[in-house]
Short mmCIF file of C-alpha atoms in Angstrom, two decimals:
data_model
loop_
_atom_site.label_atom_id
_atom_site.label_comp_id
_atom_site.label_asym_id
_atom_site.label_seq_id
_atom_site.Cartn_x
_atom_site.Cartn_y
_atom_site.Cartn_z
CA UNK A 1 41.55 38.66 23.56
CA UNK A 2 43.87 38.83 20.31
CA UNK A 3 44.57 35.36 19.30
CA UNK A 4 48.45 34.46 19.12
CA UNK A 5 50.10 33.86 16.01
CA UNK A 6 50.53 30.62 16.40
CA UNK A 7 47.10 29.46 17.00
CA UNK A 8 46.69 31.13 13.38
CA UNK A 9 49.33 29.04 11.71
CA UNK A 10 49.32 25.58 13.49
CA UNK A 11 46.07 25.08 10.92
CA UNK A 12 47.75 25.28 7.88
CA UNK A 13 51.38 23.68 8.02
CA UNK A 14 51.61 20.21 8.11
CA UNK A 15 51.23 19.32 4.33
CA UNK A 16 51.48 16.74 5.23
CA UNK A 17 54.39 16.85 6.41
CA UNK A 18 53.64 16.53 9.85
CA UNK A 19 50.39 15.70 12.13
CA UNK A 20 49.19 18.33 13.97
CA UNK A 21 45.61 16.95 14.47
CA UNK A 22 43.89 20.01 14.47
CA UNK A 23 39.85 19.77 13.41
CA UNK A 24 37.87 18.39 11.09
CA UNK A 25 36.96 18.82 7.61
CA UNK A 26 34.84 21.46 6.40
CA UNK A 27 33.03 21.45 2.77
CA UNK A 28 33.25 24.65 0.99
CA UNK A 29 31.26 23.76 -2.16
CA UNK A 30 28.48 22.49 -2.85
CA UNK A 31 28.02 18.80 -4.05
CA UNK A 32 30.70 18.24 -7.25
CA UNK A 33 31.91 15.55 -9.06
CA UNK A 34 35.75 15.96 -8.16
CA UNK A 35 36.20 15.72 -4.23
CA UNK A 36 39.29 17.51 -4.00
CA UNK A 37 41.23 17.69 -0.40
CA UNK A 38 43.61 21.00 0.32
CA UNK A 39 45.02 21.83 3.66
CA UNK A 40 45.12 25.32 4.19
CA UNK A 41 48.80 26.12 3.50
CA UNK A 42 50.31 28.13 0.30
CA UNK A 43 50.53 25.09 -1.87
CA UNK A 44 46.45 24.91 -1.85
CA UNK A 45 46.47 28.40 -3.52
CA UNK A 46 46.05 27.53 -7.30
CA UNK A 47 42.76 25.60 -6.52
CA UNK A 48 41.44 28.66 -4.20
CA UNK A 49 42.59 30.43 -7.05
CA UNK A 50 40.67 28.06 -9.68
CA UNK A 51 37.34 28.11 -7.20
CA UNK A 52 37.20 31.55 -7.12
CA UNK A 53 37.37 32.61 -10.41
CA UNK A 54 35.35 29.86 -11.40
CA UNK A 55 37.96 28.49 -13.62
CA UNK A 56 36.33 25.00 -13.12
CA UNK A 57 33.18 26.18 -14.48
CA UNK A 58 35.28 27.70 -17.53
CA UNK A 59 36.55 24.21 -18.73
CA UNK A 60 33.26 22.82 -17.56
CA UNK A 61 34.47 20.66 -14.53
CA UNK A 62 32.73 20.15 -11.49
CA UNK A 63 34.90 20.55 -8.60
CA UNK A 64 34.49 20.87 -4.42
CA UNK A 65 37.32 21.64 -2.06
CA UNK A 66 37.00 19.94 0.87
CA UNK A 67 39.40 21.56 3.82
CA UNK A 68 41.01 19.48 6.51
CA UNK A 69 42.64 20.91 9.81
CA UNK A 70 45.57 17.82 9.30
CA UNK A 71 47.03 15.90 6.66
CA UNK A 72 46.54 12.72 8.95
CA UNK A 73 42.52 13.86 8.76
CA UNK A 74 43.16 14.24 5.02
CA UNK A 75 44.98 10.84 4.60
CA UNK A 76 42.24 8.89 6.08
CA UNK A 77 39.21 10.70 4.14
CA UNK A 78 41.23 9.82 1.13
CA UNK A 79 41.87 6.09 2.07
CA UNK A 80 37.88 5.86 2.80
CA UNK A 81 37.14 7.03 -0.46
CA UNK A 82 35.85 9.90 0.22
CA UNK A 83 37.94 12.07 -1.69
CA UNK A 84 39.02 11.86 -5.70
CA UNK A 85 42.01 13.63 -5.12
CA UNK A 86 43.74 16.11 -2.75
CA UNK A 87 47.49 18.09 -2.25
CA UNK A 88 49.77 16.69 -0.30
CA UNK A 89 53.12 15.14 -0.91
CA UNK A 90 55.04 11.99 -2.22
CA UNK A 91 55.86 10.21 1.18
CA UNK A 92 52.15 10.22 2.07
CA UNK A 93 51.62 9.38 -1.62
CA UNK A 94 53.71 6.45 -1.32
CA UNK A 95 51.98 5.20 2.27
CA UNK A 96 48.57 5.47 0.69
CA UNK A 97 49.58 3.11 -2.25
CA UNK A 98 51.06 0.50 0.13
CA UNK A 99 48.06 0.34 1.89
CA UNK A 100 46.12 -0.27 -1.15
CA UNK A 101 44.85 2.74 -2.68
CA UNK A 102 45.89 3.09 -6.16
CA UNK A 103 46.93 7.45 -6.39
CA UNK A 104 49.35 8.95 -8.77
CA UNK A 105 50.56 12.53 -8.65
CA UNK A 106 49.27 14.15 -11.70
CA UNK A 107 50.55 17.80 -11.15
CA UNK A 108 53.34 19.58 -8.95
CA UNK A 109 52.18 22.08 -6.41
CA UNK A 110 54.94 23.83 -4.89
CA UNK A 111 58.67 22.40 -5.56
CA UNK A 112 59.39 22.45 -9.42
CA UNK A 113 62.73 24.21 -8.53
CA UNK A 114 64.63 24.74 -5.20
CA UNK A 115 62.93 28.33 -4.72
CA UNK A 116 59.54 26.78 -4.51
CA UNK A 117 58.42 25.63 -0.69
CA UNK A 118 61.00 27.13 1.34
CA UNK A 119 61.71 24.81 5.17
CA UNK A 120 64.61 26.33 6.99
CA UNK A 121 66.36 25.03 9.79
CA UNK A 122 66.65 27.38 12.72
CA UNK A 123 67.95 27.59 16.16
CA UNK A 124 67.10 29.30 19.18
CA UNK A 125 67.68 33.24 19.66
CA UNK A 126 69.66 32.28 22.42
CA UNK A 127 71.60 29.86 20.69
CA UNK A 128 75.27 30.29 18.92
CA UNK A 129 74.03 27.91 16.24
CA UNK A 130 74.41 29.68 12.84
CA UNK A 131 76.37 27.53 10.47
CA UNK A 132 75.43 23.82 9.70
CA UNK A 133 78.59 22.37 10.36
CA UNK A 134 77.59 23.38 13.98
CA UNK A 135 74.83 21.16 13.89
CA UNK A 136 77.32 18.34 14.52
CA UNK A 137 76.48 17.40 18.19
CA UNK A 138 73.19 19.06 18.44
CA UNK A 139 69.40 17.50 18.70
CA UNK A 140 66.97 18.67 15.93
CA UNK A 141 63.45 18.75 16.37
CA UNK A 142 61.49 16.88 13.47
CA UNK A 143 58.54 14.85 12.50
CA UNK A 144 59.50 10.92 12.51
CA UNK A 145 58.75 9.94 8.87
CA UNK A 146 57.50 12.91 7.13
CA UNK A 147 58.68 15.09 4.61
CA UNK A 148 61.02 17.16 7.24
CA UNK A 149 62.48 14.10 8.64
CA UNK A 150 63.38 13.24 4.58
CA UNK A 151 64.65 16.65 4.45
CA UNK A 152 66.81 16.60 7.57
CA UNK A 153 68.68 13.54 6.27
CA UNK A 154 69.37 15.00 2.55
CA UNK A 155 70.55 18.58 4.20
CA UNK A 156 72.98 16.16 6.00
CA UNK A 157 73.91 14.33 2.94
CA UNK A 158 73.77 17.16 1.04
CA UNK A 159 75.93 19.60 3.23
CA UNK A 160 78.21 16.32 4.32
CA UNK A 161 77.17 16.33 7.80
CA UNK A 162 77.64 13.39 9.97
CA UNK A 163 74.72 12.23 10.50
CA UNK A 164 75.41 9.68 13.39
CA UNK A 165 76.45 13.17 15.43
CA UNK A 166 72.70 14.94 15.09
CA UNK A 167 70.07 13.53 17.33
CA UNK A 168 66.99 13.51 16.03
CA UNK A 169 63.83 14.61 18.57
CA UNK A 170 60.33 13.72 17.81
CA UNK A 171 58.01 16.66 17.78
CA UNK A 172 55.40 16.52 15.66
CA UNK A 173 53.36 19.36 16.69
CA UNK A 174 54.78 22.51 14.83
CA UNK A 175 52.77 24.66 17.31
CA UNK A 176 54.59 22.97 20.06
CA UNK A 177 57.93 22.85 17.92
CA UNK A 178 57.95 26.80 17.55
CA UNK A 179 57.54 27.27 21.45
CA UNK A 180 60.35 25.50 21.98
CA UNK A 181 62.89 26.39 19.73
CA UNK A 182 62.47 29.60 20.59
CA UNK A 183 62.51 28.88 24.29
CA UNK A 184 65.57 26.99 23.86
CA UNK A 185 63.66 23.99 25.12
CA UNK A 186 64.02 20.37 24.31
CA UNK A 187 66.63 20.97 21.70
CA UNK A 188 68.50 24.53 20.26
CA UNK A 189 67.06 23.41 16.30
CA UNK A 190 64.18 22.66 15.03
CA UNK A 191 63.21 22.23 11.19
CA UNK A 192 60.03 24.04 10.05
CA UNK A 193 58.00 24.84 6.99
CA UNK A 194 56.79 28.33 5.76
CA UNK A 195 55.10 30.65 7.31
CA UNK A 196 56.27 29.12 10.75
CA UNK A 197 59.42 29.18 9.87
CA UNK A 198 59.41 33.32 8.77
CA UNK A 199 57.74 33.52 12.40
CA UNK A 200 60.02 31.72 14.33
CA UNK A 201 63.21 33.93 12.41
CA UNK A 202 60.66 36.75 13.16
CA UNK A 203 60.84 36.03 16.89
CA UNK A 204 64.77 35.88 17.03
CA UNK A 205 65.82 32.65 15.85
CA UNK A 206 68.58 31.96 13.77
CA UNK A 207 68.49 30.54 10.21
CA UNK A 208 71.28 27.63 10.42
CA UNK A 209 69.78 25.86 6.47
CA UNK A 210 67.67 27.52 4.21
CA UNK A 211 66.83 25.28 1.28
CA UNK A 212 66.05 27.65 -1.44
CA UNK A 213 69.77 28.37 -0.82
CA UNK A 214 71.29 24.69 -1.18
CA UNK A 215 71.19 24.56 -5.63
CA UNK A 216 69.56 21.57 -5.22
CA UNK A 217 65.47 20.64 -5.42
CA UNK A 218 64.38 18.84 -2.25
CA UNK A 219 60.79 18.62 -1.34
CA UNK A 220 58.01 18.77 -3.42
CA UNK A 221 54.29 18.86 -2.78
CA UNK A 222 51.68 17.65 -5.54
CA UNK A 223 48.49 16.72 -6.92
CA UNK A 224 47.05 13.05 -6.53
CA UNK A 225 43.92 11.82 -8.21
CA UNK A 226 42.89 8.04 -7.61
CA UNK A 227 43.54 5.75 -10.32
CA UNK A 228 40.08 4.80 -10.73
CA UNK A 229 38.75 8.22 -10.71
CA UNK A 230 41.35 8.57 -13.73
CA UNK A 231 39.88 5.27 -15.44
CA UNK A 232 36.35 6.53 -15.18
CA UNK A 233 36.42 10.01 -15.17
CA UNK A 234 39.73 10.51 -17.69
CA UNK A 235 38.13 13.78 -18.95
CA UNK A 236 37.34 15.45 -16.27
CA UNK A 237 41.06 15.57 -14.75
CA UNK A 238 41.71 16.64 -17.95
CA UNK A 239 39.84 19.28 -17.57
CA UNK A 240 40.66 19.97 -13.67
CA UNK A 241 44.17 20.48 -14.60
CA UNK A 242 43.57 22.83 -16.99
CA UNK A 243 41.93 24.92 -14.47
CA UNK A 244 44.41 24.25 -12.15
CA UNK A 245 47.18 25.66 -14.44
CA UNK A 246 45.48 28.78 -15.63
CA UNK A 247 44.82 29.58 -12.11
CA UNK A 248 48.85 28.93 -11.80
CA UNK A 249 49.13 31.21 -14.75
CA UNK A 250 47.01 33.96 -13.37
CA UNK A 251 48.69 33.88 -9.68
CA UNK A 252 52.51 34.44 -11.41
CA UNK A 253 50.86 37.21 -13.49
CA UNK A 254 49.13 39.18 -11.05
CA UNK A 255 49.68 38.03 -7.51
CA UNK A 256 49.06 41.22 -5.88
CA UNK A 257 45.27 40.30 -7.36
CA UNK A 258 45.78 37.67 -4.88
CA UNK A 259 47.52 38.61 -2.38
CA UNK A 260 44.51 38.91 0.68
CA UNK A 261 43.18 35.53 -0.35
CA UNK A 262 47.10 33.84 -0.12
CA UNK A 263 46.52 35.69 3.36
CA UNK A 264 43.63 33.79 4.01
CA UNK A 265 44.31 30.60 2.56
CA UNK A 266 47.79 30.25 4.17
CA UNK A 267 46.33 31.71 7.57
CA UNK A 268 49.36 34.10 7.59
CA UNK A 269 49.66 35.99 10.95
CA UNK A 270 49.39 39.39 11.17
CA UNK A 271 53.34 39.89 12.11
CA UNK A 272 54.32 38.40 8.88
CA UNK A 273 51.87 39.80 6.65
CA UNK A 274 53.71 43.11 5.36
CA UNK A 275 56.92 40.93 4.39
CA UNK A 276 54.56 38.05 2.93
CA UNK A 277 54.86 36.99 -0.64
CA UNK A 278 52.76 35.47 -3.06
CA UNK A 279 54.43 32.24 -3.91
CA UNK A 280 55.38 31.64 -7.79
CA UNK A 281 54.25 28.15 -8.81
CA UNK A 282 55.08 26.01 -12.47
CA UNK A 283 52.44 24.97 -14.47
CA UNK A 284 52.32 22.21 -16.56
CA UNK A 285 54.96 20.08 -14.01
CA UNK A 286 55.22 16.79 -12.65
CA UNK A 287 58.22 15.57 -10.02
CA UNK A 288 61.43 14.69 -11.90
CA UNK A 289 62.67 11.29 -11.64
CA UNK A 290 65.95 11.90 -9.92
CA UNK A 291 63.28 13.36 -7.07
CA UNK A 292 61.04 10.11 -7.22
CA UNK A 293 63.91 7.81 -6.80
CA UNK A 294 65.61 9.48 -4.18
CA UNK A 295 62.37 9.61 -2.16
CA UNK A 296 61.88 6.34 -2.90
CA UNK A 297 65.58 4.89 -1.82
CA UNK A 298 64.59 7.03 1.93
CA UNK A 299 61.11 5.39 1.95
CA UNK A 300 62.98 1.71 1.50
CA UNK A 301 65.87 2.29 3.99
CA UNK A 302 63.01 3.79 6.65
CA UNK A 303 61.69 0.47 6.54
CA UNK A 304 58.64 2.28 5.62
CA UNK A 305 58.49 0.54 2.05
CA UNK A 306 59.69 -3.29 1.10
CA UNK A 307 59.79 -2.05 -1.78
CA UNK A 308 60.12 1.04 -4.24
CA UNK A 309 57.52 1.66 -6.42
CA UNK A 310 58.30 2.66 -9.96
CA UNK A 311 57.99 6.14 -11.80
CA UNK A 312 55.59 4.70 -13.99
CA UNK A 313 53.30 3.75 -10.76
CA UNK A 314 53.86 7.11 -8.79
CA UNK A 315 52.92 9.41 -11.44
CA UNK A 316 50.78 10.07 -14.54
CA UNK A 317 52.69 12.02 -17.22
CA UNK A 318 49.88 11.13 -19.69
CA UNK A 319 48.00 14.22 -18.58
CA UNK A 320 51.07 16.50 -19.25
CA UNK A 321 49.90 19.28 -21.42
CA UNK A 322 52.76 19.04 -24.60
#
């Protein structure tokens, strides 16, 4: 029996954006001295990139990817200490370092402009939903405190929609978000992350918000390395990064040399693979400031901080290559 589509992707959204539960880890290496975690989404792609070329072996770096079927799998293998490092994004970031763990973001992944890491908002093929001004009214499935549900609210800001007039519906399964979007069940919108969110327009549904559209930078997904790793082992993320941004060098050069393995890495259904594109990444990038802060100021009113924590605290800019 051909395996839907959606089976395919549920393994590789949820950056962390989201918990999907899915499986547990599997190595891919053999033992290293950099435990690095990646969730098998396009943002992961530089350090499949850097693996298989064996770009950590060029700057003499021992590194070993170590895949996770959920960020919330990744999350806690990080706050046990059994990871150096590993991609995911600023709002887990920021959860990890209030509950003790000392991580900064050392590189960007996906999101040094607005055309990097497309989410769209989309409604149901059934629905008359097409502007965001109609969203006004109308329930949109998220994830409660995750990187869409931060989203949601700055599209609203953003696009000066009244927020107090969109209901918000926890979903946190993107498997089970797709379904019913499309069905028209549980709410007409939903906001998802790429490649779901190319499937679900795929299927019929309507694009209401597409970020890359909006001339501003929203989300961002990045590189975290422990602070202690960075005390003790200052050289080799030195090295690691440099790696990490040749292999972002090589993929914007020549990403139809890469195109099957952004296939594989992303999990990319077979509907979607003859529009599928390589994604472009920055090298040599860490979040802006503005982006920090106004993560930062979301985190606070959430409740889900007391208290900011500085630039300085968040992320390394030591490493930057000048």
């Amino acid at each position: 029996m051909r395996q839907h589509p959606l089976a395919q992707i549920c393994f590789m959204i949820i950056m962390m954006a989201c918990i999907s539960g899915c499986s547990e880890e599997t190595k891919i290496a053999k033992h290293s001295s950099l435990k690095i975690g990646v969730l098998r989404i396009d943002d992961s792609l530089p350090l499949y990139v850097a693996e298989k070329d064996q770009l950590f072996q060029k700057y003499g770096v021992d590194v070993e990817l170590i895949e996770f079927g959920s960020a919330s799998d990744q999350s806690k293998a990080m706050e046990a200490g059994e990871l150096d490092g590993m991609m995911t994004d600023m709002i887990v970031q920021n959860l990890i370092k209030k509950g003790g763990l000392d991580v900064k973001t050392i590189a960007l992944a996906l999101g040094a402009t607005e055309k990097e890491g497309r989410f769209l908002v989309v409604s149901s093929p059934q629905s008359s939903i097409v502007e965001p001004k109609q969203l006004e009214g109308q329930s949109v499935m998220i994830a409660e405190n995750t990187m869409m549900d931060y989203l949601m609210e700055q599209y609203e800001r953003h696009l000066k929609l009244e927020s107090s007039q969109i209901t918000k519906i926890h979903l946190p399964n993107l498997s089970l978000r797709v379904d019913a979007v499309l069905a028209g069940k549980e709410a007409q919108v939903a906001i998802l992350p790429e490649p779901l969110a190319s499937y679900a327009v795929a299927q019929g549904a309507n694009i209401v918000i597409d970020d890359t559209t909006l001339g501003e930078n929203f989300s961002q997904s990045v590189i975290v390395m422990t602070q202690k790793n960075m005390t003790n082992n200052r050289d080799e993320v030195k090295k690691f990064l440099e790696a990490y941004n040749e292999a972002i060098k090589q993929v914007n050069r020549q990403p139809e040399k890469y195109f099957e393995l952004a296939l594989e890495v992303a999990n990319v259904p077979e509907i979607l693979k003859e529009q599928y594109t390589v994604p472009a990444f920055t090298p040599n990038r860490v979040p802006a400031q503005e982006n920090i802060e106004r993560l930062s100021d979301w985190l606070v009113s959430k409740g889900l901080l007391e208290q900011a924590f500085s630039y300085e605290e968040l992320v390394e800019i030591s490493l930057e290559e000048q």
